[in-house]
mmCIF file of C-alpha atoms in Angstrom:
data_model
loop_
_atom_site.group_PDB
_atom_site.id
_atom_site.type_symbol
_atom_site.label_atom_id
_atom_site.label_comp_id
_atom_site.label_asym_id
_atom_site.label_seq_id
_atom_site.Cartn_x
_atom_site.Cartn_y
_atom_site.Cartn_z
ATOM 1 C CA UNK A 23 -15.234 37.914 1.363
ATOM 2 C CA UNK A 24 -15.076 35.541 -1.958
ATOM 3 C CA UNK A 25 -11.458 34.577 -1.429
ATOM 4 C CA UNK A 26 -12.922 33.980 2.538
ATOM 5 C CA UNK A 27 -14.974 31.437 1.191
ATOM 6 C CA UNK A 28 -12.874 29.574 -1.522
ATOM 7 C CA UNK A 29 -10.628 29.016 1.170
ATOM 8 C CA UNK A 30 -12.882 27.092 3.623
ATOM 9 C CA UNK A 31 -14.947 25.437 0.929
ATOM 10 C CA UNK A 32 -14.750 21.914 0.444
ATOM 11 C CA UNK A 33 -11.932 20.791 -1.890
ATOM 12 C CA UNK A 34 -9.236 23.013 -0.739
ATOM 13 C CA UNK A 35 -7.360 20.678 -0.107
ATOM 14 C CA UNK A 36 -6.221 17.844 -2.673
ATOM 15 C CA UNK A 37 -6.994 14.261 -1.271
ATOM 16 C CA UNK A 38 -3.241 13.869 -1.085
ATOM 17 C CA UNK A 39 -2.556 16.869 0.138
ATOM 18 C CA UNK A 40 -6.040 16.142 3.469
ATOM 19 C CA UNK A 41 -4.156 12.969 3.274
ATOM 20 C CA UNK A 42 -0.722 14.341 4.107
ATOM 21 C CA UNK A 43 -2.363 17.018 7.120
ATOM 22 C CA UNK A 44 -3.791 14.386 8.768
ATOM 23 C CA UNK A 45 -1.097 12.567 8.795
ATOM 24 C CA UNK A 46 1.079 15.290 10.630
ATOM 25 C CA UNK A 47 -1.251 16.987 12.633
ATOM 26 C CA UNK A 48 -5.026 18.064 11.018
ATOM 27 C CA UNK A 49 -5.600 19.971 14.189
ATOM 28 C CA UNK A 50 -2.789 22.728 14.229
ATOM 29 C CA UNK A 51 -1.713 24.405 11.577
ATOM 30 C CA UNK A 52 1.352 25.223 12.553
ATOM 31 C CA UNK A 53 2.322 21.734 13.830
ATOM 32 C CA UNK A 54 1.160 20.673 10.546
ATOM 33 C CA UNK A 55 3.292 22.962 8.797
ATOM 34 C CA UNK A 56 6.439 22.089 10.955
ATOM 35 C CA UNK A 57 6.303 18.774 10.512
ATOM 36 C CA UNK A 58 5.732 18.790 6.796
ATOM 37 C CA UNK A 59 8.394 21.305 6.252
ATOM 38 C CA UNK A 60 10.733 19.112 8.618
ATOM 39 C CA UNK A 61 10.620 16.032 6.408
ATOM 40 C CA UNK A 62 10.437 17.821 3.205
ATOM 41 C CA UNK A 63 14.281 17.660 2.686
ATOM 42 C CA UNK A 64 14.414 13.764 3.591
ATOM 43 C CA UNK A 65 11.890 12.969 0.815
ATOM 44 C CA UNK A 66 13.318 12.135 -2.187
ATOM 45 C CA UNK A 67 10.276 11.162 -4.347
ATOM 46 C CA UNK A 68 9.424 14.426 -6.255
ATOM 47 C CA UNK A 69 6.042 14.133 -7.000
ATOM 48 C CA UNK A 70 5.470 14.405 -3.023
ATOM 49 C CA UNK A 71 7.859 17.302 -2.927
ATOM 50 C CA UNK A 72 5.324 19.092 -4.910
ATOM 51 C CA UNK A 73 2.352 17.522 -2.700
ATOM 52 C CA UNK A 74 4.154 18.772 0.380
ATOM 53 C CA UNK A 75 4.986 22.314 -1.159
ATOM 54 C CA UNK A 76 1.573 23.072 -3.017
ATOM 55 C CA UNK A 77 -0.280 21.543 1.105
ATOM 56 C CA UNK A 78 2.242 24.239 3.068
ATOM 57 C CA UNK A 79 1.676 27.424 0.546
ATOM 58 C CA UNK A 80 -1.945 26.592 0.895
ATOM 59 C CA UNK A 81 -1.431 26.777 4.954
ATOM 60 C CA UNK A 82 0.133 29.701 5.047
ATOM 61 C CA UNK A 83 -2.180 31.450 3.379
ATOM 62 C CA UNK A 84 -5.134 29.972 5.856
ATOM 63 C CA UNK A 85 -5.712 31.841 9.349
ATOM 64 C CA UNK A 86 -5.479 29.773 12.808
ATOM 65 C CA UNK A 87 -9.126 30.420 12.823
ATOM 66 C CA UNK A 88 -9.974 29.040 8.923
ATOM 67 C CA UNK A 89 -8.096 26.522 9.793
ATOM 68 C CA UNK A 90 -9.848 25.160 12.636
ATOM 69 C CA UNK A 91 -13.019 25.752 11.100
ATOM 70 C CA UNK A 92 -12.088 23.146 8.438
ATOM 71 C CA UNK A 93 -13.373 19.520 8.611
ATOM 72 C CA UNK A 94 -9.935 17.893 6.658
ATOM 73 C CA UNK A 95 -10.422 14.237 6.308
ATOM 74 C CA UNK A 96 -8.106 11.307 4.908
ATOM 75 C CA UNK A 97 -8.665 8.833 2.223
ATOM 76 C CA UNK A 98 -10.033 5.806 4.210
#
């Protein structure tokens, strides 16, 4: 139940890696995940590589349900 909570506490996410889920989809997870994992060979920039890796292993191990239950917000 402790790893249940980490996971949907605030701060999962880093800002750049909210920043890059809302970009592709910050209501599905597995849209989100597609797209990110689409692009991630046309990026050549490998900081962002690493954004985009650490944001999908950190998906993956969220539910549908955690997911959803998340309030992910950009940088404004």
């Amino acid at each position: 139940m402790a790893d249940e909570k980490k996971k949907i506490a605030p701060g999962y996410f880093t800002v750049e890696e909210a920043n890059l889920i809302c970009i592709y989809n910050k209501k599905d997870r597995q849209v989100a995940m597609e797209h990110i994992y689409r692009i991630l060979t046309y990026t050549p920039d490998s900081d962002m590589i690493s954004i985009m890796c650490n944001a999908l292993q950190k998906l993956q191990q969220l539910s549908d349900e955690e997911f959803e239950a998340m309030d992910i917000q950009g940088a404004e």
